[in-house]
Amino acid sequence: MNQQLVTTSIEENIAIVTLNRPDKHNALNVEMFKAIRTTIETLKKNLAIRAVIVQGEGVDFCTGLDVKSVMSTAKNFVTLLFKWRPGSANLAQYVSTGWQEITVPVIMVLHGRVWGGGLQIALGGDFRIAHPEAILSVMEARWGLVPDMGGTLALKEHLPTDKAKLLAMTGREITAKQAQKLNLITKVSDVPFEAAMTLAREISQQSPDAVAAVKKLYKNAWWHSKAFALARESWYQIKIIAGKNQRIKTYNQMNPSSEKPFKMRGKW
């Protein structure tokens, strides 16, 4: 079932992940939560990929929680919300936060409705490229719920508190252009998948170790102290210089006519 609900293909060392429940507008039932988690865990172990693109099959990226399915039994709530430690991510949160554990850039391709849990998933990526007709909403307010799928971590990076409260308290729908002005969207494109592939290929030209280090550095340092950020910068730089990919990148920069292929990225 997991393979049917979320599919993955590899093109040019770029993983293309597709939410594949189009008949339900990619709404999230418990099985789909599990399928996304399995996909993330698999991609984390794949050191050959250089980027991940996430898209939705059908007319919508994801319309959020499949309320009828999830609310059918109390067991579903336990499955989604249970966690061993208060500060860890439960299953519901992991489908957003888990993308940050993959050490390559994750690019979300958004179209149609990106509502509730769908927006939480999208916020977990490093970049979001949306079709002009995409509609985004922190939809949980309409169901008397709070947005509890980990997207709060990303919202605080992109929005001032009043703007985040406005979206979360009203559940209002906004266009891709409005989302871009709010800094929720990286780019609006008539061909978002093609734009995502172009970005993925561009990043793939860089040292995979440097890209992985930047992602981890910014994730860990963005909300910590100045001393923490400076220490991380220095440590990651030493780690990169000790590896082969930095020397390959320097060689390629100086010898564009005879570029060497990068080695598989290290574990970050």
mmCIF file of C-alpha atoms in Angstrom:
data_model
loop_
_atom_site.group_PDB
_atom_site.id
_atom_site.type_symbol
_atom_site.label_atom_id
_atom_site.label_comp_id
_atom_site.label_asym_id
_atom_site.label_seq_id
_atom_site.Cartn_x
_atom_site.Cartn_y
_atom_site.Cartn_z
ATOM 1 C CA MET A 1 0.000 0.000 0.000
ATOM 2 C CA ASN A 2 2.856 2.389 0.795
ATOM 3 C CA GLN A 3 4.266 2.014 -2.684
ATOM 4 C CA GLN A 4 0.886 2.880 -4.182
ATOM 5 C CA LEU A 5 0.205 5.930 -2.039
ATOM 6 C CA VAL A 6 3.644 7.497 -2.500
ATOM 7 C CA THR A 7 5.863 6.666 -5.465
ATOM 8 C CA THR A 8 9.524 7.481 -6.031
ATOM 9 C CA SER A 9 11.562 7.506 -9.226
ATOM 10 C CA ILE A 10 15.157 8.585 -9.823
ATOM 11 C CA GLU A 11 16.147 10.752 -12.798
ATOM 12 C CA GLU A 12 19.659 12.193 -13.145
ATOM 13 C CA ASN A 13 20.263 11.339 -9.467
ATOM 14 C CA ILE A 14 17.233 13.454 -8.590
ATOM 15 C CA ALA A 15 14.529 11.662 -6.599
ATOM 16 C CA ILE A 16 11.003 12.500 -7.735
ATOM 17 C CA VAL A 17 8.455 11.748 -5.013
ATOM 18 C CA THR A 18 4.766 11.760 -5.922
ATOM 19 C CA LEU A 19 1.861 11.825 -3.493
ATOM 20 C CA ASN A 20 -0.333 9.312 -5.267
ATOM 21 C CA ARG A 21 -3.880 9.379 -3.969
ATOM 22 C CA PRO A 22 -5.445 11.552 -6.680
ATOM 23 C CA ASP A 23 -8.962 10.176 -6.265
ATOM 24 C CA LYS A 24 -8.941 11.676 -2.750
ATOM 25 C CA HIS A 25 -7.003 14.800 -3.804
ATOM 26 C CA ASN A 26 -3.990 13.337 -1.961
ATOM 27 C CA ALA A 27 -5.762 13.774 1.363
ATOM 28 C CA LEU A 28 -3.815 12.228 4.228
ATOM 29 C CA ASN A 29 -5.076 9.026 5.816
ATOM 30 C CA VAL A 30 -2.972 7.024 8.284
ATOM 31 C CA GLU A 31 -1.581 4.786 5.541
ATOM 32 C CA MET A 32 -0.398 7.807 3.568
ATOM 33 C CA PHE A 33 1.319 9.274 6.641
ATOM 34 C CA LYS A 34 3.174 5.989 6.990
ATOM 35 C CA ALA A 35 4.012 5.914 3.279
ATOM 36 C CA ILE A 36 5.553 9.392 3.439
ATOM 37 C CA ARG A 37 7.582 8.413 6.507
ATOM 38 C CA THR A 38 8.866 5.288 4.752
ATOM 39 C CA THR A 39 9.811 7.369 1.704
ATOM 40 C CA ILE A 40 11.749 9.883 3.795
ATOM 41 C CA GLU A 41 13.569 7.132 5.692
ATOM 42 C CA THR A 42 14.544 5.461 2.416
ATOM 43 C CA LEU A 43 15.810 8.683 0.841
ATOM 44 C CA LYS A 44 17.858 9.541 3.939
ATOM 45 C CA LYS A 45 19.944 6.410 3.310
ATOM 46 C CA ASN A 46 20.477 7.075 -0.406
ATOM 47 C CA LEU A 47 23.826 8.877 -0.655
ATOM 48 C CA ALA A 48 23.730 8.917 -4.466
ATOM 49 C CA ILE A 49 20.824 11.333 -4.892
ATOM 50 C CA ARG A 50 21.556 15.037 -5.304
ATOM 51 C CA ALA A 51 18.089 16.519 -4.781
ATOM 52 C CA VAL A 52 14.486 15.548 -4.050
ATOM 53 C CA ILE A 53 11.400 16.911 -5.799
ATOM 54 C CA VAL A 54 7.995 16.333 -4.189
ATOM 55 C CA GLN A 55 4.806 16.699 -6.213
ATOM 56 C CA GLY A 56 1.176 15.636 -6.064
ATOM 57 C CA GLU A 57 -0.632 13.476 -8.616
ATOM 58 C CA GLY A 58 -3.935 14.786 -9.963
ATOM 59 C CA VAL A 59 -5.546 18.201 -9.653
ATOM 60 C CA ASP A 60 -4.252 19.056 -6.153
ATOM 61 C CA PHE A 61 -0.942 18.824 -4.332
ATOM 62 C CA CYS A 62 -2.639 17.795 -1.086
ATOM 63 C CA THR A 63 -5.917 18.912 0.483
ATOM 64 C CA GLY A 64 -4.847 18.048 4.016
ATOM 65 C CA LEU A 65 -6.189 15.522 6.479
ATOM 66 C CA ASP A 66 -8.682 12.904 5.331
ATOM 67 C CA VAL A 67 -10.882 13.768 8.289
ATOM 68 C CA LYS A 68 -13.501 11.077 7.692
ATOM 69 C CA SER A 69 -10.876 8.329 7.531
ATOM 70 C CA VAL A 70 -8.678 9.531 10.387
ATOM 71 C CA MET A 71 -11.582 10.217 12.750
ATOM 72 C CA SER A 72 -13.140 6.816 12.153
ATOM 73 C CA THR A 73 -11.298 5.249 15.109
ATOM 74 C CA ALA A 74 -9.464 6.473 18.219
ATOM 75 C CA LYS A 75 -6.573 4.190 17.249
ATOM 76 C CA ASN A 76 -5.774 6.489 14.328
ATOM 77 C CA PHE A 77 -5.239 9.447 16.644
ATOM 78 C CA VAL A 78 -2.924 7.392 18.834
ATOM 79 C CA THR A 79 -0.940 6.289 15.775
ATOM 80 C CA LEU A 80 -0.531 9.853 14.518
ATOM 81 C CA LEU A 81 0.051 11.682 17.795
ATOM 82 C CA PHE A 82 1.990 9.235 19.953
ATOM 83 C CA LYS A 83 5.621 10.141 20.690
ATOM 84 C CA TRP A 84 8.248 8.736 23.035
ATOM 85 C CA ARG A 85 9.664 12.136 23.981
ATOM 86 C CA PRO A 86 7.760 15.468 24.115
ATOM 87 C CA GLY A 87 10.336 17.210 21.927
ATOM 88 C CA SER A 88 10.461 14.536 19.230
ATOM 89 C CA ALA A 89 8.297 14.412 16.106
ATOM 90 C CA ASN A 90 5.315 12.088 16.063
ATOM 91 C CA LEU A 91 4.093 10.500 12.826
ATOM 92 C CA ALA A 92 1.881 13.485 11.954
ATOM 93 C CA GLN A 93 4.757 15.933 12.443
ATOM 94 C CA TYR A 94 7.390 13.815 10.743
ATOM 95 C CA VAL A 95 5.813 14.171 7.293
ATOM 96 C CA SER A 96 6.785 17.848 7.536
ATOM 97 C CA THR A 97 9.949 17.858 9.638
ATOM 98 C CA GLY A 98 11.406 14.666 8.183
ATOM 99 C CA TRP A 99 12.368 16.297 4.881
ATOM 100 C CA GLN A 100 14.953 18.333 6.773
ATOM 101 C CA GLU A 101 16.712 15.128 7.799
ATOM 102 C CA ILE A 102 17.491 14.369 4.150
ATOM 103 C CA THR A 103 20.869 15.974 3.466
ATOM 104 C CA VAL A 104 20.033 17.117 -0.070
ATOM 105 C CA PRO A 105 17.719 19.988 -1.016
ATOM 106 C CA VAL A 106 14.024 19.122 -1.075
ATOM 107 C CA ILE A 107 11.967 21.103 -3.584
ATOM 108 C CA MET A 108 8.189 21.116 -3.221
ATOM 109 C CA VAL A 109 6.184 21.515 -6.453
ATOM 110 C CA LEU A 110 2.786 22.950 -5.595
ATOM 111 C CA HIS A 111 -0.386 23.103 -7.648
ATOM 112 C CA GLY A 112 -4.108 23.132 -7.022
ATOM 113 C CA ARG A 113 -5.057 23.089 -3.372
ATOM 114 C CA VAL A 114 -2.292 23.069 -0.766
ATOM 115 C CA TRP A 115 -4.399 22.958 2.363
ATOM 116 C CA GLY A 116 -3.831 22.123 6.015
ATOM 117 C CA GLY A 117 -1.553 19.113 6.226
ATOM 118 C CA GLY A 118 -0.607 19.637 2.590
ATOM 119 C CA LEU A 119 0.804 23.045 3.451
ATOM 120 C CA GLN A 120 2.548 21.576 6.492
ATOM 121 C CA ILE A 121 4.275 19.046 4.212
ATOM 122 C CA ALA A 122 5.236 21.791 1.756
ATOM 123 C CA LEU A 123 6.726 23.929 4.529
ATOM 124 C CA GLY A 124 9.038 21.057 5.412
ATOM 125 C CA GLY A 125 10.897 21.429 2.115
ATOM 126 C CA ASP A 126 13.852 23.705 1.442
ATOM 127 C CA PHE A 127 12.187 25.396 -1.531
ATOM 128 C CA ARG A 128 8.601 25.748 -2.721
ATOM 129 C CA ILE A 129 7.759 26.419 -6.367
ATOM 130 C CA ALA A 130 4.060 26.950 -7.017
ATOM 131 C CA HIS A 131 1.790 27.261 -10.024
ATOM 132 C CA PRO A 132 0.076 30.686 -10.192
ATOM 133 C CA GLU A 133 -3.329 29.054 -9.629
ATOM 134 C CA ALA A 134 -2.262 27.173 -6.495
ATOM 135 C CA ILE A 135 -4.293 27.964 -3.376
ATOM 136 C CA LEU A 136 -2.720 27.693 0.070
ATOM 137 C CA SER A 137 -4.369 27.612 3.473
ATOM 138 C CA VAL A 138 -3.628 26.791 7.095
ATOM 139 C CA MET A 139 -6.939 24.970 7.040
ATOM 140 C CA GLU A 140 -6.972 23.441 10.535
ATOM 141 C CA ALA A 141 -8.935 26.350 12.014
ATOM 142 C CA ARG A 142 -11.994 25.298 10.014
ATOM 143 C CA TRP A 143 -12.022 21.993 11.869
ATOM 144 C CA GLY A 144 -11.449 23.526 15.285
ATOM 145 C CA LEU A 145 -7.870 22.251 15.350
ATOM 146 C CA VAL A 146 -4.413 23.774 15.641
ATOM 147 C CA PRO A 147 -1.769 23.195 12.933
ATOM 148 C CA ASP A 148 0.139 20.408 14.659
ATOM 149 C CA MET A 149 2.105 18.723 11.866
ATOM 150 C CA GLY A 150 5.453 20.400 12.469
ATOM 151 C CA GLY A 151 4.881 23.303 10.096
ATOM 152 C CA THR A 152 5.069 25.729 13.009
ATOM 153 C CA LEU A 153 8.854 25.308 12.931
ATOM 154 C CA ALA A 154 8.939 26.456 9.312
ATOM 155 C CA LEU A 155 6.353 29.214 9.763
ATOM 156 C CA LYS A 156 8.531 31.000 12.305
ATOM 157 C CA GLU A 157 11.347 31.074 9.741
ATOM 158 C CA HIS A 158 9.173 32.693 7.081
ATOM 159 C CA LEU A 159 6.524 34.819 8.790
ATOM 160 C CA PRO A 160 6.296 37.392 11.570
ATOM 161 C CA THR A 161 4.059 36.252 14.400
ATOM 162 C CA ASP A 162 1.046 38.380 13.462
ATOM 163 C CA LYS A 163 0.962 37.060 9.881
ATOM 164 C CA ALA A 164 1.252 33.450 11.080
ATOM 165 C CA LYS A 165 -1.576 34.001 13.578
ATOM 166 C CA LEU A 166 -3.721 35.580 10.884
ATOM 167 C CA LEU A 167 -3.432 32.530 8.637
ATOM 168 C CA ALA A 168 -3.825 30.011 11.474
ATOM 169 C CA MET A 169 -6.764 31.745 13.183
ATOM 170 C CA THR A 170 -8.801 32.490 10.056
ATOM 171 C CA GLY A 171 -8.064 29.486 7.835
ATOM 172 C CA ARG A 172 -8.282 31.887 4.910
ATOM 173 C CA GLU A 173 -7.146 30.813 1.457
ATOM 174 C CA ILE A 174 -4.384 32.726 -0.290
ATOM 175 C CA THR A 175 -3.060 32.623 -3.830
ATOM 176 C CA ALA A 176 0.461 31.634 -4.814
ATOM 177 C CA LYS A 177 1.317 35.296 -5.459
ATOM 178 C CA GLN A 178 0.064 36.299 -2.024
ATOM 179 C CA ALA A 179 2.015 33.424 -0.493
ATOM 180 C CA GLN A 180 5.157 34.588 -2.265
ATOM 181 C CA LYS A 181 4.723 38.096 -0.866
ATOM 182 C CA LEU A 182 4.388 36.555 2.603
ATOM 183 C CA ASN A 183 7.600 34.581 1.970
ATOM 184 C CA LEU A 184 5.869 31.189 2.091
ATOM 185 C CA ILE A 185 6.689 30.483 -1.560
ATOM 186 C CA THR A 186 10.163 30.600 -3.106
ATOM 187 C CA LYS A 187 8.990 31.060 -6.684
ATOM 188 C CA VAL A 188 5.809 31.137 -8.775
ATOM 189 C CA SER A 189 6.037 29.463 -12.171
ATOM 190 C CA ASP A 190 3.653 28.422 -14.942
ATOM 191 C CA VAL A 191 5.730 25.234 -15.190
ATOM 192 C CA PRO A 192 6.654 24.503 -11.555
ATOM 193 C CA PHE A 193 7.971 20.985 -12.107
ATOM 194 C CA GLU A 194 10.286 22.129 -14.895
ATOM 195 C CA ALA A 195 11.446 25.016 -12.705
ATOM 196 C CA ALA A 196 12.133 22.558 -9.885
ATOM 197 C CA MET A 197 14.171 20.308 -12.186
ATOM 198 C CA THR A 198 16.190 23.304 -13.377
ATOM 199 C CA LEU A 199 16.955 24.281 -9.785
ATOM 200 C CA ALA A 200 17.800 20.693 -8.840
ATOM 201 C CA ARG A 201 20.221 20.406 -11.777
ATOM 202 C CA GLU A 202 21.827 23.730 -10.879
ATOM 203 C CA ILE A 203 22.420 22.643 -7.287
ATOM 204 C CA SER A 204 23.713 19.281 -8.531
ATOM 205 C CA GLN A 205 26.623 21.089 -10.171
ATOM 206 C CA GLN A 206 27.953 22.006 -6.737
ATOM 207 C CA SER A 207 29.874 19.815 -4.314
ATOM 208 C CA PRO A 208 27.392 17.441 -2.656
ATOM 209 C CA ASP A 209 29.249 17.741 0.638
ATOM 210 C CA ALA A 210 29.070 21.538 0.566
ATOM 211 C CA VAL A 211 25.348 21.460 -0.232
ATOM 212 C CA ALA A 212 24.694 18.964 2.575
ATOM 213 C CA ALA A 213 26.744 21.044 5.005
ATOM 214 C CA VAL A 214 24.908 24.261 4.126
ATOM 215 C CA LYS A 215 21.548 22.593 4.694
ATOM 216 C CA LYS A 216 22.597 21.213 8.072
ATOM 217 C CA LEU A 217 24.414 24.390 9.094
ATOM 218 C CA TYR A 218 21.444 26.654 8.420
ATOM 219 C CA LYS A 219 18.999 24.223 9.993
ATOM 220 C CA ASN A 220 21.019 24.028 13.213
ATOM 221 C CA ALA A 221 22.315 27.581 13.415
ATOM 222 C CA TRP A 222 19.359 29.711 12.322
ATOM 223 C CA TRP A 223 17.795 29.913 15.765
ATOM 224 C CA HIS A 224 20.794 29.351 17.985
ATOM 225 C CA SER A 225 23.311 31.768 19.444
ATOM 226 C CA LYS A 226 26.000 33.593 17.493
ATOM 227 C CA ALA A 227 28.669 31.425 19.132
ATOM 228 C CA PHE A 228 26.828 28.244 18.120
ATOM 229 C CA ALA A 229 26.551 29.396 14.492
ATOM 230 C CA LEU A 230 30.208 30.433 14.262
ATOM 231 C CA ALA A 231 31.391 27.152 15.766
ATOM 232 C CA ARG A 232 29.256 25.136 13.355
ATOM 233 C CA GLU A 233 30.541 27.132 10.364
ATOM 234 C CA SER A 234 34.147 26.400 11.274
ATOM 235 C CA TRP A 235 33.589 22.716 12.018
ATOM 236 C CA TYR A 236 31.653 22.061 8.791
ATOM 237 C CA GLN A 237 34.267 23.918 6.746
ATOM 238 C CA ILE A 238 37.061 21.759 8.201
ATOM 239 C CA LYS A 239 35.023 18.640 7.501
ATOM 240 C CA ILE A 240 34.433 19.688 3.881
ATOM 241 C CA ILE A 241 38.059 20.615 3.207
ATOM 242 C CA ALA A 242 39.130 17.202 4.490
ATOM 243 C CA GLY A 243 36.910 15.510 1.893
ATOM 244 C CA LYS A 244 37.485 14.847 -1.799
ATOM 245 C CA ASN A 245 34.490 16.732 -3.231
ATOM 246 C CA GLN A 246 35.840 20.152 -2.307
ATOM 247 C CA ARG A 247 39.072 19.457 -4.205
ATOM 248 C CA ILE A 248 37.064 18.166 -7.165
ATOM 249 C CA LYS A 249 34.958 21.339 -7.168
ATOM 250 C CA THR A 250 38.106 23.485 -7.141
ATOM 251 C CA TYR A 251 39.564 21.471 -10.024
ATOM 252 C CA ASN A 252 36.339 21.752 -12.038
ATOM 253 C CA GLN A 253 36.202 25.486 -11.445
ATOM 254 C CA MET A 254 39.712 25.872 -12.830
ATOM 255 C CA ASN A 255 39.350 23.279 -15.612
ATOM 256 C CA PRO A 256 35.809 23.583 -17.015
ATOM 257 C CA SER A 257 36.681 21.685 -20.173
ATOM 258 C CA SER A 258 37.652 18.516 -18.285
ATOM 259 C CA GLU A 259 35.388 18.298 -15.260
ATOM 260 C CA LYS A 260 35.755 15.419 -12.836
ATOM 261 C CA PRO A 261 32.620 13.751 -11.420
ATOM 262 C CA PHE A 262 31.932 14.246 -7.726
ATOM 263 C CA LYS A 263 32.347 11.409 -5.271
ATOM 264 C CA MET A 264 29.328 10.181 -3.352
ATOM 265 C CA ARG A 265 28.585 12.681 -0.602
ATOM 266 C CA GLY A 266 29.680 11.953 2.916
ATOM 267 C CA LYS A 267 27.331 11.276 5.821
ATOM 268 C CA TRP A 268 26.045 14.494 7.324
#
